[in-house]
Amino acid sequence: MGNTPCRLESCICPKTQVVTHTEGERWDQKRVVSRSALSYGAVADETEDYYPALRNDYAGITGKLPPEAALSSRSEAFARVDFDAHTFADSSKYTGQWLGNLRHGRGIHVEADGSIYDGQWVNDMAHGVGKLNHADGDWYEGQWANNSKHGHGIFAHRDGDSYEGQWVNDVQSGEGVEEWQDGARFRGQYHEGLKNGRGVYNWANGSSYQGQFANNCIHGEGFYRWHDGCQYQGQWSNQMMEGKGVF
């Protein structure tokens, strides 16, 4: 085929962009709690039986003794891990375990808009494993670190799109699988929220691509098969067949 570029638009269905920049960022826009929720307000009802299966034991939660700087004794640490319900200045509420004035252990935080985080906390931040249900119907379930999606997790959008895989500091990074409600699917590598590295993209109409991606675009070496049976193996540049290849 030589070096003659061929735009994908002339060869496949209208969904030519592998994934738009906006779609690639949609999963990193929602965080667990607003900063205003960290100011403490009045104490609401106590619900000590809310998590009856959990132990009021700091060491049992964290796997280590409480820091000397925070609490004067180990017994004081145990006493401060409780199941109080608190209402914050922004009208959000938390019910669960505490370490002093910090959410720490297992608990549920309900935002004023109805969003709910149910999971683990460390030093007043979502940290460990938990689920965040957004008021608009989106949700994330998986690992957290310092109030950010970090580790393995699933984000499901209310319209049916979803991503399952690795996260770093609230964005997709590592191996993951993204699926769209129309049946399209991508499995491969991400970096800083974008498809970067190797992957396999399957369109709803039966077309498919296996190869390299850069910044959400087909870019590098790869194999494309159209739904009508045509195929191309070779080099790509920003969604176009460009360079050495066989069509």
PDB file of C-alpha atoms in Angstrom:
ATOM      1  CA  MET A   1       0.000   0.000   0.000  1.00  0.00           C
ATOM      2  CA  GLY A   2       3.038   2.248   0.264  1.00  0.00           C
ATOM      3  CA  ASN A   3       2.820   5.536   2.099  1.00  0.00           C
ATOM      4  CA  THR A   4      -0.588   6.600   0.808  1.00  0.00           C
ATOM      5  CA  PRO A   5      -2.761   7.478   3.815  1.00  0.00           C
ATOM      6  CA  CYS A   6      -6.281   6.076   3.999  1.00  0.00           C
ATOM      7  CA  ARG A   7      -8.601   7.597   6.553  1.00  0.00           C
ATOM      8  CA  LEU A   8     -10.701   5.129   8.501  1.00  0.00           C
ATOM      9  CA  GLU A   9     -13.750   7.266   7.750  1.00  0.00           C
ATOM     10  CA  SER A  10     -13.806   5.992   4.178  1.00  0.00           C
ATOM     11  CA  CYS A  11     -13.631   2.364   5.206  1.00  0.00           C
ATOM     12  CA  ILE A  12     -15.742   1.688   8.277  1.00  0.00           C
ATOM     13  CA  CYS A  13     -18.860   2.719  10.145  1.00  0.00           C
ATOM     14  CA  PRO A  14     -19.328   6.307  11.409  1.00  0.00           C
ATOM     15  CA  LYS A  15     -17.806   5.410  14.781  1.00  0.00           C
ATOM     16  CA  THR A  16     -14.323   6.000  13.402  1.00  0.00           C
ATOM     17  CA  GLN A  17     -12.685   7.515  16.453  1.00  0.00           C
ATOM     18  CA  VAL A  18     -11.658   4.617  18.655  1.00  0.00           C
ATOM     19  CA  VAL A  19     -12.715   6.568  21.696  1.00  0.00           C
ATOM     20  CA  THR A  20     -13.122  10.308  21.972  1.00  0.00           C
ATOM     21  CA  HIS A  21     -11.067  12.334  24.397  1.00  0.00           C
ATOM     22  CA  THR A  22     -14.199  13.112  26.383  1.00  0.00           C
ATOM     23  CA  GLU A  23     -15.180   9.458  26.713  1.00  0.00           C
ATOM     24  CA  GLY A  24     -11.689   8.576  27.833  1.00  0.00           C
ATOM     25  CA  GLU A  25     -11.912  11.040  30.694  1.00  0.00           C
ATOM     26  CA  ARG A  26     -15.466  10.347  31.820  1.00  0.00           C
ATOM     27  CA  TRP A  27     -14.410   7.880  34.512  1.00  0.00           C
ATOM     28  CA  ASP A  28     -12.104  10.252  36.438  1.00  0.00           C
ATOM     29  CA  GLN A  29     -14.518  13.115  37.100  1.00  0.00           C
ATOM     30  CA  LYS A  30     -16.133  11.871  40.292  1.00  0.00           C
ATOM     31  CA  ARG A  31     -14.495  11.819  43.683  1.00  0.00           C
ATOM     32  CA  VAL A  32     -15.670  10.322  46.924  1.00  0.00           C
ATOM     33  CA  VAL A  33     -16.324  13.363  49.128  1.00  0.00           C
ATOM     34  CA  SER A  34     -16.241  17.105  48.795  1.00  0.00           C
ATOM     35  CA  ARG A  35     -13.607  19.014  50.726  1.00  0.00           C
ATOM     36  CA  SER A  36     -16.317  20.895  52.598  1.00  0.00           C
ATOM     37  CA  ALA A  37     -17.471  17.630  54.131  1.00  0.00           C
ATOM     38  CA  LEU A  38     -14.302  17.484  56.196  1.00  0.00           C
ATOM     39  CA  SER A  39     -15.471  20.237  58.565  1.00  0.00           C
ATOM     40  CA  TYR A  40     -17.245  18.746  61.553  1.00  0.00           C
ATOM     41  CA  GLY A  41     -20.748  19.669  62.659  1.00  0.00           C
ATOM     42  CA  ALA A  42     -23.264  18.423  65.160  1.00  0.00           C
ATOM     43  CA  VAL A  43     -23.413  14.845  66.365  1.00  0.00           C
ATOM     44  CA  ALA A  44     -26.487  12.914  65.205  1.00  0.00           C
ATOM     45  CA  ASP A  45     -27.896   9.626  66.489  1.00  0.00           C
ATOM     46  CA  GLU A  46     -25.598   6.855  67.635  1.00  0.00           C
ATOM     47  CA  THR A  47     -25.950   3.584  65.756  1.00  0.00           C
ATOM     48  CA  GLU A  48     -23.572   1.239  67.533  1.00  0.00           C
ATOM     49  CA  ASP A  49     -25.292  -1.835  66.116  1.00  0.00           C
ATOM     50  CA  TYR A  50     -24.931  -0.685  62.502  1.00  0.00           C
ATOM     51  CA  TYR A  51     -21.905  -2.867  61.858  1.00  0.00           C
ATOM     52  CA  PRO A  52     -22.316  -5.593  64.491  1.00  0.00           C
ATOM     53  CA  ALA A  53     -19.842  -7.911  62.768  1.00  0.00           C
ATOM     54  CA  LEU A  54     -16.977  -5.452  62.987  1.00  0.00           C
ATOM     55  CA  ARG A  55     -14.627  -5.302  65.964  1.00  0.00           C
ATOM     56  CA  ASN A  56     -14.052  -2.043  67.824  1.00  0.00           C
ATOM     57  CA  ASP A  57     -10.370  -2.646  67.684  1.00  0.00           C
ATOM     58  CA  TYR A  58      -7.955  -0.268  66.001  1.00  0.00           C
ATOM     59  CA  ALA A  59      -5.272  -2.902  65.576  1.00  0.00           C
ATOM     60  CA  GLY A  60      -7.775  -5.273  64.051  1.00  0.00           C
ATOM     61  CA  ILE A  61      -8.721  -2.671  61.453  1.00  0.00           C
ATOM     62  CA  THR A  62      -5.296  -1.381  60.497  1.00  0.00           C
ATOM     63  CA  GLY A  63      -3.000  -4.284  61.341  1.00  0.00           C
ATOM     64  CA  LYS A  64      -0.796  -2.040  63.480  1.00  0.00           C
ATOM     65  CA  LEU A  65      -0.808  -0.124  66.747  1.00  0.00           C
ATOM     66  CA  PRO A  66      -2.179   3.438  66.799  1.00  0.00           C
ATOM     67  CA  PRO A  67       0.355   6.260  66.375  1.00  0.00           C
ATOM     68  CA  GLU A  68       1.682   7.684  69.637  1.00  0.00           C
ATOM     69  CA  ALA A  69       1.370  11.244  68.322  1.00  0.00           C
ATOM     70  CA  ALA A  70      -2.373  10.905  67.796  1.00  0.00           C
ATOM     71  CA  LEU A  71      -3.386   9.125  70.986  1.00  0.00           C
ATOM     72  CA  SER A  72      -1.856   8.821  74.413  1.00  0.00           C
ATOM     73  CA  SER A  73      -2.459   5.116  74.895  1.00  0.00           C
ATOM     74  CA  ARG A  74      -3.597   1.975  73.141  1.00  0.00           C
ATOM     75  CA  SER A  75      -6.664   1.713  75.357  1.00  0.00           C
ATOM     76  CA  GLU A  76      -7.639   5.274  74.392  1.00  0.00           C
ATOM     77  CA  ALA A  77      -7.381   4.296  70.731  1.00  0.00           C
ATOM     78  CA  PHE A  78      -9.746   1.382  71.243  1.00  0.00           C
ATOM     79  CA  ALA A  79     -12.228   3.612  73.060  1.00  0.00           C
ATOM     80  CA  ARG A  80     -12.257   6.144  70.222  1.00  0.00           C
ATOM     81  CA  VAL A  81     -13.100   3.637  67.519  1.00  0.00           C
ATOM     82  CA  ASP A  82     -16.892   3.745  67.665  1.00  0.00           C
ATOM     83  CA  PHE A  83     -20.028   3.795  65.533  1.00  0.00           C
ATOM     84  CA  ASP A  84     -21.246   7.349  66.002  1.00  0.00           C
ATOM     85  CA  ALA A  85     -23.290   9.110  63.349  1.00  0.00           C
ATOM     86  CA  HIS A  86     -22.220  12.676  62.591  1.00  0.00           C
ATOM     87  CA  THR A  87     -23.684  15.447  60.471  1.00  0.00           C
ATOM     88  CA  PHE A  88     -21.182  17.802  58.823  1.00  0.00           C
ATOM     89  CA  ALA A  89     -21.429  21.503  58.099  1.00  0.00           C
ATOM     90  CA  ASP A  90     -22.424  20.840  54.477  1.00  0.00           C
ATOM     91  CA  SER A  91     -25.307  18.561  55.629  1.00  0.00           C
ATOM     92  CA  SER A  92     -23.516  15.372  54.586  1.00  0.00           C
ATOM     93  CA  LYS A  93     -23.581  12.529  57.121  1.00  0.00           C
ATOM     94  CA  TYR A  94     -21.211   9.788  58.205  1.00  0.00           C
ATOM     95  CA  THR A  95     -22.074   6.660  60.177  1.00  0.00           C
ATOM     96  CA  GLY A  96     -19.284   4.309  61.125  1.00  0.00           C
ATOM     97  CA  GLN A  97     -15.990   3.977  62.907  1.00  0.00           C
ATOM     98  CA  TRP A  98     -13.752   6.814  64.085  1.00  0.00           C
ATOM     99  CA  LEU A  99     -10.278   7.361  65.424  1.00  0.00           C
ATOM    100  CA  GLY A 100     -10.528  10.534  67.435  1.00  0.00           C
ATOM    101  CA  ASN A 101     -12.065  13.091  65.051  1.00  0.00           C
ATOM    102  CA  LEU A 102     -11.098  11.121  61.944  1.00  0.00           C
ATOM    103  CA  ARG A 103     -13.221   8.680  59.978  1.00  0.00           C
ATOM    104  CA  HIS A 104     -11.231   5.503  60.339  1.00  0.00           C
ATOM    105  CA  GLY A 105     -12.281   1.873  59.833  1.00  0.00           C
ATOM    106  CA  ARG A 106     -15.578   1.007  58.165  1.00  0.00           C
ATOM    107  CA  GLY A 107     -18.319   3.536  57.505  1.00  0.00           C
ATOM    108  CA  ILE A 108     -20.919   5.117  55.247  1.00  0.00           C
ATOM    109  CA  HIS A 109     -20.739   8.722  54.074  1.00  0.00           C
ATOM    110  CA  VAL A 110     -23.889  10.235  52.544  1.00  0.00           C
ATOM    111  CA  GLU A 111     -23.494  13.490  50.611  1.00  0.00           C
ATOM    112  CA  ALA A 112     -26.160  16.185  50.622  1.00  0.00           C
ATOM    113  CA  ASP A 113     -26.985  15.360  46.991  1.00  0.00           C
ATOM    114  CA  GLY A 114     -27.623  11.699  47.849  1.00  0.00           C
ATOM    115  CA  SER A 115     -24.289  10.209  46.740  1.00  0.00           C
ATOM    116  CA  ILE A 116     -23.178   7.409  49.095  1.00  0.00           C
ATOM    117  CA  TYR A 117     -19.756   5.940  49.828  1.00  0.00           C
ATOM    118  CA  ASP A 118     -19.777   2.669  51.784  1.00  0.00           C
ATOM    119  CA  GLY A 119     -16.396   1.219  52.607  1.00  0.00           C
ATOM    120  CA  GLN A 120     -13.094   1.568  54.382  1.00  0.00           C
ATOM    121  CA  TRP A 121     -11.505   4.752  55.710  1.00  0.00           C
ATOM    122  CA  VAL A 122      -8.024   5.628  56.942  1.00  0.00           C
ATOM    123  CA  ASN A 123      -7.232   8.997  58.522  1.00  0.00           C
ATOM    124  CA  ASP A 124     -10.429  10.636  57.251  1.00  0.00           C
ATOM    125  CA  MET A 125     -10.015   9.484  53.649  1.00  0.00           C
ATOM    126  CA  ALA A 126     -11.565   6.704  51.585  1.00  0.00           C
ATOM    127  CA  HIS A 127      -8.785   4.140  51.614  1.00  0.00           C
ATOM    128  CA  GLY A 128      -9.047   0.386  51.088  1.00  0.00           C
ATOM    129  CA  VAL A 129     -12.115  -1.180  49.478  1.00  0.00           C
ATOM    130  CA  GLY A 130     -15.428   0.594  49.006  1.00  0.00           C
ATOM    131  CA  LYS A 131     -18.341   1.459  46.745  1.00  0.00           C
ATOM    132  CA  LEU A 132     -19.387   4.956  45.707  1.00  0.00           C
ATOM    133  CA  ASN A 133     -22.926   5.366  44.358  1.00  0.00           C
ATOM    134  CA  HIS A 134     -23.387   8.755  42.701  1.00  0.00           C
ATOM    135  CA  ALA A 135     -26.698  10.557  42.879  1.00  0.00           C
ATOM    136  CA  ASP A 136     -26.974  10.527  39.071  1.00  0.00           C
ATOM    137  CA  GLY A 137     -26.781   6.720  38.874  1.00  0.00           C
ATOM    138  CA  ASP A 138     -23.092   6.217  38.111  1.00  0.00           C
ATOM    139  CA  TRP A 139     -21.121   4.043  40.523  1.00  0.00           C
ATOM    140  CA  TYR A 140     -17.612   2.829  41.289  1.00  0.00           C
ATOM    141  CA  GLU A 141     -16.659  -0.221  43.331  1.00  0.00           C
ATOM    142  CA  GLY A 142     -13.133  -1.292  44.100  1.00  0.00           C
ATOM    143  CA  GLN A 143      -9.922  -0.102  45.672  1.00  0.00           C
ATOM    144  CA  TRP A 144      -9.202   3.393  46.985  1.00  0.00           C
ATOM    145  CA  ALA A 145      -6.153   5.281  48.205  1.00  0.00           C
ATOM    146  CA  ASN A 146      -6.275   8.735  49.783  1.00  0.00           C
ATOM    147  CA  ASN A 147      -9.777   9.535  48.483  1.00  0.00           C
ATOM    148  CA  SER A 148      -8.929   8.469  44.908  1.00  0.00           C
ATOM    149  CA  LYS A 149      -9.719   5.415  42.826  1.00  0.00           C
ATOM    150  CA  HIS A 150      -6.473   3.485  43.012  1.00  0.00           C
ATOM    151  CA  GLY A 151      -5.899  -0.210  42.297  1.00  0.00           C
ATOM    152  CA  HIS A 152      -8.524  -2.489  40.735  1.00  0.00           C
ATOM    153  CA  GLY A 153     -12.078  -1.291  40.312  1.00  0.00           C
ATOM    154  CA  ILE A 154     -15.245  -1.061  38.218  1.00  0.00           C
ATOM    155  CA  PHE A 155     -16.863   2.184  37.101  1.00  0.00           C
ATOM    156  CA  ALA A 156     -20.316   1.861  35.574  1.00  0.00           C
ATOM    157  CA  HIS A 157     -22.007   4.790  33.862  1.00  0.00           C
ATOM    158  CA  ARG A 158     -25.762   5.177  34.111  1.00  0.00           C
ATOM    159  CA  ASP A 159     -26.117   4.849  30.315  1.00  0.00           C
ATOM    160  CA  GLY A 160     -24.612   1.352  30.363  1.00  0.00           C
ATOM    161  CA  ASP A 161     -20.960   2.094  29.523  1.00  0.00           C
ATOM    162  CA  SER A 162     -18.403   0.639  31.918  1.00  0.00           C
ATOM    163  CA  TYR A 163     -14.709   0.236  32.678  1.00  0.00           C
ATOM    164  CA  GLU A 164     -13.098  -2.490  34.762  1.00  0.00           C
ATOM    165  CA  GLY A 165      -9.401  -2.539  35.435  1.00  0.00           C
ATOM    166  CA  GLN A 166      -6.528  -0.689  37.007  1.00  0.00           C
ATOM    167  CA  TRP A 167      -6.608   2.882  38.336  1.00  0.00           C
ATOM    168  CA  VAL A 168      -3.869   5.239  39.494  1.00  0.00           C
ATOM    169  CA  ASN A 169      -4.769   8.481  41.266  1.00  0.00           C
ATOM    170  CA  ASP A 170      -8.356   8.527  39.982  1.00  0.00           C
ATOM    171  CA  VAL A 171      -7.617   7.756  36.304  1.00  0.00           C
ATOM    172  CA  GLN A 172      -7.371   4.588  34.222  1.00  0.00           C
ATOM    173  CA  SER A 173      -3.780   3.341  34.191  1.00  0.00           C
ATOM    174  CA  GLY A 174      -2.656  -0.216  33.513  1.00  0.00           C
ATOM    175  CA  GLU A 175      -4.708  -3.089  32.097  1.00  0.00           C
ATOM    176  CA  GLY A 176      -8.439  -2.650  31.658  1.00  0.00           C
ATOM    177  CA  VAL A 177     -11.627  -3.464  29.771  1.00  0.00           C
ATOM    178  CA  GLU A 178     -14.017  -0.782  28.532  1.00  0.00           C
ATOM    179  CA  GLU A 179     -17.470  -1.640  27.179  1.00  0.00           C
ATOM    180  CA  TRP A 180     -20.118   0.528  25.548  1.00  0.00           C
ATOM    181  CA  GLN A 181     -23.873   0.084  25.495  1.00  0.00           C
ATOM    182  CA  ASP A 182     -23.872  -0.373  21.709  1.00  0.00           C
ATOM    183  CA  GLY A 183     -21.745  -3.532  22.075  1.00  0.00           C
ATOM    184  CA  ALA A 184     -18.301  -2.061  21.325  1.00  0.00           C
ATOM    185  CA  ARG A 185     -15.486  -3.306  23.554  1.00  0.00           C
ATOM    186  CA  PHE A 186     -11.830  -2.514  24.221  1.00  0.00           C
ATOM    187  CA  ARG A 187      -9.350  -4.605  26.179  1.00  0.00           C
ATOM    188  CA  GLY A 188      -5.823  -3.332  26.628  1.00  0.00           C
ATOM    189  CA  GLN A 189      -3.450  -0.864  28.211  1.00  0.00           C
ATOM    190  CA  TYR A 190      -4.154   2.615  29.582  1.00  0.00           C
ATOM    191  CA  HIS A 191      -1.948   5.427  30.783  1.00  0.00           C
ATOM    192  CA  GLU A 192      -3.208   8.535  32.570  1.00  0.00           C
ATOM    193  CA  GLY A 193      -6.784   7.929  31.464  1.00  0.00           C
ATOM    194  CA  LEU A 194      -6.092   7.250  27.770  1.00  0.00           C
ATOM    195  CA  LYS A 195      -5.556   4.122  25.696  1.00  0.00           C
ATOM    196  CA  ASN A 196      -1.797   3.794  25.371  1.00  0.00           C
ATOM    197  CA  GLY A 197       0.086   0.616  24.483  1.00  0.00           C
ATOM    198  CA  ARG A 198      -1.367  -2.569  23.048  1.00  0.00           C
ATOM    199  CA  GLY A 199      -5.031  -3.429  22.872  1.00  0.00           C
ATOM    200  CA  VAL A 200      -7.924  -5.040  21.037  1.00  0.00           C
ATOM    201  CA  TYR A 201     -10.932  -2.972  19.957  1.00  0.00           C
ATOM    202  CA  ASN A 202     -14.120  -4.638  18.721  1.00  0.00           C
ATOM    203  CA  TRP A 203     -16.828  -2.462  17.148  1.00  0.00           C
ATOM    204  CA  ALA A 204     -20.523  -3.264  17.383  1.00  0.00           C
ATOM    205  CA  ASN A 205     -20.730  -3.758  13.604  1.00  0.00           C
ATOM    206  CA  GLY A 206     -18.133  -6.566  13.628  1.00  0.00           C
ATOM    207  CA  SER A 207     -15.012  -4.619  12.660  1.00  0.00           C
ATOM    208  CA  SER A 208     -11.970  -5.118  14.893  1.00  0.00           C
ATOM    209  CA  TYR A 209      -8.445  -3.846  15.465  1.00  0.00           C
ATOM    210  CA  GLN A 210      -5.562  -5.434  17.326  1.00  0.00           C
ATOM    211  CA  GLY A 211      -2.349  -3.530  17.842  1.00  0.00           C
ATOM    212  CA  GLN A 212      -0.866  -0.350  19.230  1.00  0.00           C
ATOM    213  CA  PHE A 213      -2.609   2.762  20.538  1.00  0.00           C
ATOM    214  CA  ALA A 214      -1.363   6.211  21.515  1.00  0.00           C
ATOM    215  CA  ASN A 215      -3.470   8.853  23.269  1.00  0.00           C
ATOM    216  CA  ASN A 216      -6.744   7.062  22.449  1.00  0.00           C
ATOM    217  CA  CYS A 217      -5.891   6.687  18.744  1.00  0.00           C
ATOM    218  CA  ILE A 218      -4.825   3.762  16.574  1.00  0.00           C
ATOM    219  CA  HIS A 219      -1.134   4.515  16.207  1.00  0.00           C
ATOM    220  CA  GLY A 220       1.817   2.222  15.536  1.00  0.00           C
ATOM    221  CA  GLU A 221       1.719  -1.345  14.267  1.00  0.00           C
ATOM    222  CA  GLY A 222      -1.581  -3.187  14.036  1.00  0.00           C
ATOM    223  CA  PHE A 223      -4.078  -5.386  12.241  1.00  0.00           C
ATOM    224  CA  TYR A 224      -7.531  -4.090  11.233  1.00  0.00           C
ATOM    225  CA  ARG A 225     -10.348  -6.288   9.944  1.00  0.00           C
ATOM    226  CA  TRP A 226     -13.494  -4.659   8.532  1.00  0.00           C
ATOM    227  CA  HIS A 227     -16.912  -6.233   8.957  1.00  0.00           C
ATOM    228  CA  ASP A 228     -17.059  -6.920   5.198  1.00  0.00           C
ATOM    229  CA  GLY A 229     -13.908  -9.062   5.328  1.00  0.00           C
ATOM    230  CA  CYS A 230     -11.338  -6.488   4.151  1.00  0.00           C
ATOM    231  CA  GLN A 231      -8.216  -6.330   6.257  1.00  0.00           C
ATOM    232  CA  TYR A 232      -4.995  -4.368   6.686  1.00  0.00           C
ATOM    233  CA  GLN A 233      -1.775  -5.273   8.501  1.00  0.00           C
ATOM    234  CA  GLY A 234       0.800  -2.552   8.935  1.00  0.00           C
ATOM    235  CA  GLN A 235       1.603   0.881  10.255  1.00  0.00           C
ATOM    236  CA  TRP A 236      -0.826   3.533  11.472  1.00  0.00           C
ATOM    237  CA  SER A 237      -0.585   7.198  12.371  1.00  0.00           C
ATOM    238  CA  ASN A 238      -3.393   8.948  14.266  1.00  0.00           C
ATOM    239  CA  GLN A 239      -6.214   6.724  13.017  1.00  0.00           C
ATOM    240  CA  MET A 240      -4.907   6.524   9.427  1.00  0.00           C
ATOM    241  CA  MET A 241      -3.126   3.739   7.574  1.00  0.00           C
ATOM    242  CA  GLU A 242       0.209   5.381   6.927  1.00  0.00           C
ATOM    243  CA  GLY A 243       3.585   3.734   6.279  1.00  0.00           C
ATOM    244  CA  LYS A 244       4.363   0.154   5.386  1.00  0.00           C
ATOM    245  CA  GLY A 245       1.472  -2.233   5.232  1.00  0.00           C
ATOM    246  CA  VAL A 246      -0.505  -4.833   3.320  1.00  0.00           C
ATOM    247  CA  PHE A 247      -4.164  -4.274   2.471  1.00  0.00           C
TER     248      PHE A 247
END
